[in-house]
mmCIF file of N, CA and C in Angstrom:
data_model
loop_
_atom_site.group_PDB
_atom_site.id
_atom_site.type_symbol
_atom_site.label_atom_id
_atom_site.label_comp_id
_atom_site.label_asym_id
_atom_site.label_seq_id
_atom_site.Cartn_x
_atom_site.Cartn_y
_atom_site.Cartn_z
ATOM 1 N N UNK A 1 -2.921 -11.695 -11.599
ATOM 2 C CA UNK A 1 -2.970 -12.926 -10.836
ATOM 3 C C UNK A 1 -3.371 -14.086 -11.736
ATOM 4 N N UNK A 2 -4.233 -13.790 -12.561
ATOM 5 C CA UNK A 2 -4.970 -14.708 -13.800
ATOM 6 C C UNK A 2 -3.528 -15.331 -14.322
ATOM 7 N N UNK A 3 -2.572 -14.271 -14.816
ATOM 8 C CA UNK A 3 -1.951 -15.135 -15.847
ATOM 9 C C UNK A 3 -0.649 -16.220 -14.627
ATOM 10 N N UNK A 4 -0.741 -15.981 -13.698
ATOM 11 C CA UNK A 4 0.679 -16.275 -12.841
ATOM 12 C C UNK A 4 -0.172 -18.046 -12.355
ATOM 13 N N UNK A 5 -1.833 -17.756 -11.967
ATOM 14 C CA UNK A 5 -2.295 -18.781 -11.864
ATOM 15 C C UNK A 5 -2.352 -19.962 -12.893
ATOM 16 N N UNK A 6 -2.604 -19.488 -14.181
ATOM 17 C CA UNK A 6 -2.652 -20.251 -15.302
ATOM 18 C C UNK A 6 -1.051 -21.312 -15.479
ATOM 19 N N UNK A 7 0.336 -20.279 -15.340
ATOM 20 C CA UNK A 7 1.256 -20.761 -15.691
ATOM 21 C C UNK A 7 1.326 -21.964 -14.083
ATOM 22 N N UNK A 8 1.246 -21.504 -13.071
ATOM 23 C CA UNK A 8 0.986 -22.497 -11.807
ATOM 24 C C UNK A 8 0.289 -23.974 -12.134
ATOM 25 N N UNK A 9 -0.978 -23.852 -12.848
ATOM 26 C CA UNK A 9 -2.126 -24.783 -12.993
ATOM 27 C C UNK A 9 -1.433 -25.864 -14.502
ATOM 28 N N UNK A 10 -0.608 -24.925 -15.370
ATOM 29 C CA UNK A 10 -0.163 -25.887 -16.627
ATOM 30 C C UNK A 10 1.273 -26.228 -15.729
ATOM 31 N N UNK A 11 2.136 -25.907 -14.779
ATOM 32 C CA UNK A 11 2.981 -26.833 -14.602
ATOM 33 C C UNK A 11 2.846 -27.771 -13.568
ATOM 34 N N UNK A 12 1.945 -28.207 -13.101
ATOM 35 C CA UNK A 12 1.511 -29.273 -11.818
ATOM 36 C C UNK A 12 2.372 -30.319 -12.293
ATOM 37 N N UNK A 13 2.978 -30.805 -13.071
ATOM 38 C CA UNK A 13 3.300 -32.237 -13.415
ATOM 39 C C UNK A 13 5.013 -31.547 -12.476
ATOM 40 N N UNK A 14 5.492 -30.656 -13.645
ATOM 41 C CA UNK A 14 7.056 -30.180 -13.163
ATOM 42 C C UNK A 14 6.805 -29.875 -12.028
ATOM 43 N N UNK A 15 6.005 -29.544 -11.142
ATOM 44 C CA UNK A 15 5.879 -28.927 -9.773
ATOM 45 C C UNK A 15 6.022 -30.210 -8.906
ATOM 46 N N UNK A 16 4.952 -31.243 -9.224
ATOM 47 C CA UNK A 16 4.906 -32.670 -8.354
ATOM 48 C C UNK A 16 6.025 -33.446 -7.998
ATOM 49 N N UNK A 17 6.748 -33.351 -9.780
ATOM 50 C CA UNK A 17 8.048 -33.857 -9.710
ATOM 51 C C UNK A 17 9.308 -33.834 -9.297
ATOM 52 N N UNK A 18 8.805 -32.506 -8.878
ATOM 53 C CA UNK A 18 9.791 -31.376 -8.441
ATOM 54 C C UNK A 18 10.200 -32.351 -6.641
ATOM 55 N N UNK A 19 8.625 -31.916 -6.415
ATOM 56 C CA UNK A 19 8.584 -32.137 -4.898
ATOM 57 C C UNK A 19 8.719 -33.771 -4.484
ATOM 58 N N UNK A 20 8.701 -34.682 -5.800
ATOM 59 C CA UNK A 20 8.764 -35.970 -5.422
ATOM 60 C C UNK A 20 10.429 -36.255 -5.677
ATOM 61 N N UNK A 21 11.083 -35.709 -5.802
ATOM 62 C CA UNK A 21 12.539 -35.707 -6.342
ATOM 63 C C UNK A 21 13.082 -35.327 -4.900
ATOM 64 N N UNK A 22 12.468 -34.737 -3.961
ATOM 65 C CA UNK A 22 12.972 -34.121 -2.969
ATOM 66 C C UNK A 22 12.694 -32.923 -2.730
ATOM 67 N N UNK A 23 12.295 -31.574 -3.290
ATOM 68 C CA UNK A 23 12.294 -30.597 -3.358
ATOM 69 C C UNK A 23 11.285 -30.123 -1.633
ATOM 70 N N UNK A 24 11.290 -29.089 -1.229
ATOM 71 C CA UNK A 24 10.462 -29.210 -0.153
ATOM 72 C C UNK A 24 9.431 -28.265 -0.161
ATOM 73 N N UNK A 25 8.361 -28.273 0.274
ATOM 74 C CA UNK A 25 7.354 -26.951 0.358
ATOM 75 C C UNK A 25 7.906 -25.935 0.244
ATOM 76 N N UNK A 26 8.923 -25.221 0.893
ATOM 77 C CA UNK A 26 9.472 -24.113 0.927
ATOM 78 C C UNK A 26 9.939 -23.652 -0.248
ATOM 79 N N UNK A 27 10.620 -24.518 -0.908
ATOM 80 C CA UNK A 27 12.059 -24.506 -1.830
ATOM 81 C C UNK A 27 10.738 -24.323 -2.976
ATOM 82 N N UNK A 28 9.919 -24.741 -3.422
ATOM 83 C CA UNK A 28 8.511 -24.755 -4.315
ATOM 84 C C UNK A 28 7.885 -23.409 -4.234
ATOM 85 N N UNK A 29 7.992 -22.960 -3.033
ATOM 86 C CA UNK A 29 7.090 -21.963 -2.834
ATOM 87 C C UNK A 29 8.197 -20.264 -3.794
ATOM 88 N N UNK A 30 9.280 -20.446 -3.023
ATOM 89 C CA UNK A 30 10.180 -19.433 -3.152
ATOM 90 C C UNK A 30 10.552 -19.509 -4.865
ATOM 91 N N UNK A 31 10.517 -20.774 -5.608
ATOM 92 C CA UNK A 31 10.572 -21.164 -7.080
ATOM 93 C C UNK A 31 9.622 -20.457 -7.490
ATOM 94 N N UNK A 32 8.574 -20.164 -7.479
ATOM 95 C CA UNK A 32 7.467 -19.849 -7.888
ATOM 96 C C UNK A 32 7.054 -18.636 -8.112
ATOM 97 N N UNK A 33 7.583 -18.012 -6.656
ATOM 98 C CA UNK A 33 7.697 -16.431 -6.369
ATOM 99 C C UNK A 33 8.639 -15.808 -7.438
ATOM 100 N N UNK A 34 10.149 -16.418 -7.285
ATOM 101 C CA UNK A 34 11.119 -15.826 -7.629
ATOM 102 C C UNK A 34 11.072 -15.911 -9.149
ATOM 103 N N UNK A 35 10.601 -17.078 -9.921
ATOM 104 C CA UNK A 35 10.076 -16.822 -10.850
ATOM 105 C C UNK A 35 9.636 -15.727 -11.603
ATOM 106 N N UNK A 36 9.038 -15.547 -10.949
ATOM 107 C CA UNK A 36 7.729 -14.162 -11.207
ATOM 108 C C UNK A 36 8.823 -13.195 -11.071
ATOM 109 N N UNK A 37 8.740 -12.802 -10.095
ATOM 110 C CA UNK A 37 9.480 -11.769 -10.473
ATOM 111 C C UNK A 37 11.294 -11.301 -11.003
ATOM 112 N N UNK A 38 11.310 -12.644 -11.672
ATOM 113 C CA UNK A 38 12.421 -12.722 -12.408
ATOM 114 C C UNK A 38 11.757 -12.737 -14.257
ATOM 115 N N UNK A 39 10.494 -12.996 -14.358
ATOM 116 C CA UNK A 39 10.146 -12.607 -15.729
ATOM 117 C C UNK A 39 9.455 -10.804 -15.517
ATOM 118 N N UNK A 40 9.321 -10.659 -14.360
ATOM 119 C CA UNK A 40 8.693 -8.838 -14.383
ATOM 120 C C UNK A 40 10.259 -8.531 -14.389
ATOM 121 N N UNK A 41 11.414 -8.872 -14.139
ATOM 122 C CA UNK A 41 12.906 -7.605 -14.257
ATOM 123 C C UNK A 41 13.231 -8.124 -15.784
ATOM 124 N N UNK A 42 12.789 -9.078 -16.578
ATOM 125 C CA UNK A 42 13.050 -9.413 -18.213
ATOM 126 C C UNK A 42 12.550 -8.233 -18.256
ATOM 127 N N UNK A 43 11.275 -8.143 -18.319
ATOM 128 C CA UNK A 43 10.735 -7.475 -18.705
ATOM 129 C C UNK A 43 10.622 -5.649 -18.583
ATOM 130 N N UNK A 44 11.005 -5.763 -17.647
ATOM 131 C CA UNK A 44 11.462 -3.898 -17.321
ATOM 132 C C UNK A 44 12.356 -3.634 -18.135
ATOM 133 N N UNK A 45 13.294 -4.586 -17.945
ATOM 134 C CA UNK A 45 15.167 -3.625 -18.746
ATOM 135 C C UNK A 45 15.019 -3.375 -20.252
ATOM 136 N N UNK A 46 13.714 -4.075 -20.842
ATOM 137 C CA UNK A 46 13.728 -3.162 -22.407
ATOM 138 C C UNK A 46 12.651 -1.793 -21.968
ATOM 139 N N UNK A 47 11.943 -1.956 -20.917
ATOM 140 C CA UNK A 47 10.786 -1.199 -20.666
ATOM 141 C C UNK A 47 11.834 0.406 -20.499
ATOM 142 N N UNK A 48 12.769 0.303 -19.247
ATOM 143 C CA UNK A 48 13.246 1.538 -18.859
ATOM 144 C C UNK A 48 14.353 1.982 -20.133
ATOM 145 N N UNK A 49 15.150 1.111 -20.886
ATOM 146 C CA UNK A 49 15.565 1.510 -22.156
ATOM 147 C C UNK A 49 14.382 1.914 -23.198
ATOM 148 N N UNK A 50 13.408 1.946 -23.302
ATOM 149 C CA UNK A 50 12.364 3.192 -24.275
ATOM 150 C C UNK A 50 12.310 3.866 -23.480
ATOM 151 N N UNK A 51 12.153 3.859 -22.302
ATOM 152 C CA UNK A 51 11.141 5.292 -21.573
ATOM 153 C C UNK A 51 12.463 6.326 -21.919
ATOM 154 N N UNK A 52 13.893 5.719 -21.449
ATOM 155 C CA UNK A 52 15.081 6.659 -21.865
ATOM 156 C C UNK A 52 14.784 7.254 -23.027
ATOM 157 N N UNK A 53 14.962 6.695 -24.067
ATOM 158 C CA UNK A 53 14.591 6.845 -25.514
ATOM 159 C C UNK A 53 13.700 7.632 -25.931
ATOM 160 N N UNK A 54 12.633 7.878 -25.211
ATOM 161 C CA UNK A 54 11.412 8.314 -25.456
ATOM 162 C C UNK A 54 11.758 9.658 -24.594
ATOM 163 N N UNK A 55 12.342 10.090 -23.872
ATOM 164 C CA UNK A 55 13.123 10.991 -23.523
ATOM 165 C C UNK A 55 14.284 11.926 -23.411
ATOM 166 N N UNK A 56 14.848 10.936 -24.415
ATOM 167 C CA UNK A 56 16.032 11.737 -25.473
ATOM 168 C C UNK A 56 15.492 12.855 -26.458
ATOM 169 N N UNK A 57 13.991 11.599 -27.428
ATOM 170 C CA UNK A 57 13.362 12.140 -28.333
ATOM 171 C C UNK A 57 12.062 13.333 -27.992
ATOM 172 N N UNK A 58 12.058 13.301 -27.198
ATOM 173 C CA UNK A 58 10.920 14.631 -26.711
ATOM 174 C C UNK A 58 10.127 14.150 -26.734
ATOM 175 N N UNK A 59 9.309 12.916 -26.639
ATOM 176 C CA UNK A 59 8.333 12.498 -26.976
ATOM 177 C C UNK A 59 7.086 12.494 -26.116
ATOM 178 N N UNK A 60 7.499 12.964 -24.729
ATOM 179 C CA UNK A 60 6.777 13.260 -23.768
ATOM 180 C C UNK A 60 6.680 14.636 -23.439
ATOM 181 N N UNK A 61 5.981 15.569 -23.360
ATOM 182 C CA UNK A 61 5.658 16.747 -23.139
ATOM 183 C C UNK A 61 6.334 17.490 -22.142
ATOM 184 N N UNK A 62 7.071 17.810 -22.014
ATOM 185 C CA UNK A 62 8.245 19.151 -20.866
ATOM 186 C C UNK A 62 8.005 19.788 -20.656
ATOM 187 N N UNK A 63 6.866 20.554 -20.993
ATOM 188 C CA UNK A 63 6.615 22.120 -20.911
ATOM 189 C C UNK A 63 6.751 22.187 -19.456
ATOM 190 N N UNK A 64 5.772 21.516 -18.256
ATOM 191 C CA UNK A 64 5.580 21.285 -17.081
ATOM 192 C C UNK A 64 6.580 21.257 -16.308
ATOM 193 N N UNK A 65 7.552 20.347 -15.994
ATOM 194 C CA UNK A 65 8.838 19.928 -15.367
ATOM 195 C C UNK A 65 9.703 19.205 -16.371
ATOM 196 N N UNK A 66 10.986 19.809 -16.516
ATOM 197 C CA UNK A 66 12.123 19.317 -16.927
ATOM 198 C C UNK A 66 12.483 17.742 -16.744
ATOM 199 N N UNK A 67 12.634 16.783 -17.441
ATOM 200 C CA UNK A 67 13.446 15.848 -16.967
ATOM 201 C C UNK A 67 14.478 15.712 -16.245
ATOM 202 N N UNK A 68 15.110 15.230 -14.850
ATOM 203 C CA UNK A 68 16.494 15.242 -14.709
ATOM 204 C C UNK A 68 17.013 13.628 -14.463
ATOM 205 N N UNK A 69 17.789 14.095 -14.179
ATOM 206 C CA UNK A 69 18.164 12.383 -14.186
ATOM 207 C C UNK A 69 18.078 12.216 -12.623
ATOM 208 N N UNK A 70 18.172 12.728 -11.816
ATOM 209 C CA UNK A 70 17.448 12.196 -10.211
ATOM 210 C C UNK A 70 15.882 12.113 -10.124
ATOM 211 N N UNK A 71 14.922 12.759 -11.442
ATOM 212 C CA UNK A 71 13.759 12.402 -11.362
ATOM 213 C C UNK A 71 13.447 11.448 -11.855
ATOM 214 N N UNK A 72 14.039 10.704 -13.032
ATOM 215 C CA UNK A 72 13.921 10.248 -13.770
ATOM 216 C C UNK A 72 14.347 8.574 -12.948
ATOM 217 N N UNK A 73 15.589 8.860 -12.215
ATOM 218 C CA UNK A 73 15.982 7.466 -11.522
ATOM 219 C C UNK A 73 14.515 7.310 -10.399
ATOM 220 N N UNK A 74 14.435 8.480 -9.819
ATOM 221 C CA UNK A 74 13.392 7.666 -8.975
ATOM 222 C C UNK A 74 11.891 7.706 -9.384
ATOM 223 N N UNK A 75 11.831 8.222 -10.623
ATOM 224 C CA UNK A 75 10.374 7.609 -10.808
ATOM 225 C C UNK A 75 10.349 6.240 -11.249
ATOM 226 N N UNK A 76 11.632 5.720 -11.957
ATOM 227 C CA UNK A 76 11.879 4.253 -12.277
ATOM 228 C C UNK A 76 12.177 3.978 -11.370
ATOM 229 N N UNK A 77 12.572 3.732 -10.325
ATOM 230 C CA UNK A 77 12.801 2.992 -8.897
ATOM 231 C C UNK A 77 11.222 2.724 -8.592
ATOM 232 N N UNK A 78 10.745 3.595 -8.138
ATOM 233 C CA UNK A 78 9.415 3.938 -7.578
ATOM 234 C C UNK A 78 8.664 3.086 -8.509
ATOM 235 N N UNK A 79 8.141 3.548 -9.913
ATOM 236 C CA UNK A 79 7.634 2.376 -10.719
ATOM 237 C C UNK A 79 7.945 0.598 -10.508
ATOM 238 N N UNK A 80 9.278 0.740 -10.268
ATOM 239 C CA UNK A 80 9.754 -1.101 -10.791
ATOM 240 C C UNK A 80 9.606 -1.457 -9.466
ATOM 241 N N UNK A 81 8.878 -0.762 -8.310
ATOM 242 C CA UNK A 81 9.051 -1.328 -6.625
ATOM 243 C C UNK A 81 7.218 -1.223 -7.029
ATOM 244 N N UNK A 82 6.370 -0.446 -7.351
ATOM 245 C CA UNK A 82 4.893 -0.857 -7.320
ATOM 246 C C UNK A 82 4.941 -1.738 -8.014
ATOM 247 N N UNK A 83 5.329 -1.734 -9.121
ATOM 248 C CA UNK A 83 4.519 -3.084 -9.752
ATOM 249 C C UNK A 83 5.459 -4.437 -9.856
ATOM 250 N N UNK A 84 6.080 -4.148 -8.809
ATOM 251 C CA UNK A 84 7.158 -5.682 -8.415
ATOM 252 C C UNK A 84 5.886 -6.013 -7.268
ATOM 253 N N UNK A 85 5.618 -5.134 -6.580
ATOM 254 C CA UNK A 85 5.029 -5.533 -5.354
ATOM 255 C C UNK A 85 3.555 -6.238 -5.787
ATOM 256 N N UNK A 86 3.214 -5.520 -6.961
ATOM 257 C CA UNK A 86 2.178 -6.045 -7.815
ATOM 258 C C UNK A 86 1.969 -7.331 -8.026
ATOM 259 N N UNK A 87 3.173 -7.589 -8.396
ATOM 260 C CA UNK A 87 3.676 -8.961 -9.391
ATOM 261 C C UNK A 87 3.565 -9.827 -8.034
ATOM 262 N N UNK A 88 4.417 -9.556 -7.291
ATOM 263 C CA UNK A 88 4.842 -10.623 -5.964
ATOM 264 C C UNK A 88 2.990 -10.747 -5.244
ATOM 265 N N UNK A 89 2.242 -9.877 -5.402
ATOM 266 C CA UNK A 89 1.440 -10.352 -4.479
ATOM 267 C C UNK A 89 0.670 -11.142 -5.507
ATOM 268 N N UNK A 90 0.254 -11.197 -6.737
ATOM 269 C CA UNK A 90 -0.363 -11.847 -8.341
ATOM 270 C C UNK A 90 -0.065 -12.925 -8.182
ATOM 271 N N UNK A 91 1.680 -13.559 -7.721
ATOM 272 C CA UNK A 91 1.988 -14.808 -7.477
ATOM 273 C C UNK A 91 2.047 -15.221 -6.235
ATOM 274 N N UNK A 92 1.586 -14.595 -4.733
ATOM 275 C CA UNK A 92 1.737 -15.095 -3.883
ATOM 276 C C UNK A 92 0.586 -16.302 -4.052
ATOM 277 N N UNK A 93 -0.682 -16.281 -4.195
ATOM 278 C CA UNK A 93 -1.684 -17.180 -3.561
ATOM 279 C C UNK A 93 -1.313 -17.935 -4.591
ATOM 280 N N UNK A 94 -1.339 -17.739 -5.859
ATOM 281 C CA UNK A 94 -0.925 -19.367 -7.216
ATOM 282 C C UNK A 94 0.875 -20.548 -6.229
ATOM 283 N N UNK A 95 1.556 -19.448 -5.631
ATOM 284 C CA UNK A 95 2.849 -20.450 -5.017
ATOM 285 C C UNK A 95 2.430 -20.862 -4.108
ATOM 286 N N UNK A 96 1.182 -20.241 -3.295
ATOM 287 C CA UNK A 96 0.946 -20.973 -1.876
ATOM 288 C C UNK A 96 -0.019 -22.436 -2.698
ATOM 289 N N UNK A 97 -0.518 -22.154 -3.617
ATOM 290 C CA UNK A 97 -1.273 -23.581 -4.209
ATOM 291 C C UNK A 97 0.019 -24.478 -4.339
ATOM 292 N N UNK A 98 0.912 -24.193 -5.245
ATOM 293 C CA UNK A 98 1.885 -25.081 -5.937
ATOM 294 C C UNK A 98 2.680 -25.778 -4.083
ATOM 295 N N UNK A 99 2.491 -25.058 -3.355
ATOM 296 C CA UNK A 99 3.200 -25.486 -2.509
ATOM 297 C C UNK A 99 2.666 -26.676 -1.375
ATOM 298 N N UNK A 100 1.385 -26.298 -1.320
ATOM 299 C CA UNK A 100 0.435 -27.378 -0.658
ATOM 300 C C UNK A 100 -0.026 -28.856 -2.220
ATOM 301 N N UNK A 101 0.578 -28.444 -3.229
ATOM 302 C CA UNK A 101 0.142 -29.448 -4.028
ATOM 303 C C UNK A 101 0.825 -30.882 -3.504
ATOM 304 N N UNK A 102 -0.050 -31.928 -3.704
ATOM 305 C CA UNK A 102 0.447 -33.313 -3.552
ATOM 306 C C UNK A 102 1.028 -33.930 -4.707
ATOM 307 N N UNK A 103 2.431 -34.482 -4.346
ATOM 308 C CA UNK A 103 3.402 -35.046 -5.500
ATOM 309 C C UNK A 103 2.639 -35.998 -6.339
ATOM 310 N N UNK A 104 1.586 -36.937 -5.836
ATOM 311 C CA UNK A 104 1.329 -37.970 -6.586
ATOM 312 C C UNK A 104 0.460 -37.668 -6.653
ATOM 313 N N UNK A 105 -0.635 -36.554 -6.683
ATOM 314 C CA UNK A 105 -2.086 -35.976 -7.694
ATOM 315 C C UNK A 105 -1.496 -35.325 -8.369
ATOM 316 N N UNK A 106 -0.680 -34.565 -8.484
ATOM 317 C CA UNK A 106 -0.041 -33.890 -9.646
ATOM 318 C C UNK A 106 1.099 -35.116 -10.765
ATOM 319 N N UNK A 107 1.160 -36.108 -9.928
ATOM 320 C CA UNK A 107 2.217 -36.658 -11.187
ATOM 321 C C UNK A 107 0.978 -37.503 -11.753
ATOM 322 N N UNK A 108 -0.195 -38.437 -11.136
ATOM 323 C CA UNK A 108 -1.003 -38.910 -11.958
ATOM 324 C C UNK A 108 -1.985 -38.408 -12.443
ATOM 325 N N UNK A 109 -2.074 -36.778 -12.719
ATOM 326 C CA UNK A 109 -3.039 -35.726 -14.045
ATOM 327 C C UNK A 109 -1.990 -36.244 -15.071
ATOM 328 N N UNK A 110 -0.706 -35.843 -15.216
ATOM 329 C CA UNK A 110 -0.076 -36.326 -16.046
ATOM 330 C C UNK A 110 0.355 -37.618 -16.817
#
């Protein structure tokens, strides 16, 4: 939540401007969200290309259960849905700020 707030708190100027251009509470709020979790799916698609990798190479221990590829899809499903849900709730309360922000306290910090 720390880092989603920080990036919220350094763009108040683009956010104000946003909303003084026309933009509406809503349209701010859903920017903000979708954001987020458009830098957590950057960030998966090199993540689930190693874990592959790292499972070509044996690098994880088998003795236990075999890899298959229906376990393998849904433990990555299952993974990229917790910590999406993670992500989305980290940025819910920083978009509900950006969204109640006022256009002209945020354009005159800047």
């Amino acid at each position: 939540m720390g880092t989603f707030w920080f990036r919220t708190r350094k763009r108040r100027g683009e956010i104000g401007l946003r909303m003084a251009m026309g933009a509406t509470r809503r349209q701010v709020y859903y920017q903000v969200l979708l954001e987020a979790l458009m830098l957590y799916s950057l960030a998966a698609l090199p993540a689930m290309v190693i874990c592959l990798n790292m499972i070509h190479a044996d690098v994880n221990v088998l003795a236990l259960s075999p890899v298959t590829p229906v376990r393998y899809m849904t433990t990555l499903l299952l993974t990229y849905l917790l910590i999406g849900s993670m992500v989305w709730l980290g940025s819910w309360y920083p978009a509900r700020y950006a969204m109640k922000l006022k256009p002209a306290e945020a354009l005159h910090d800047d």
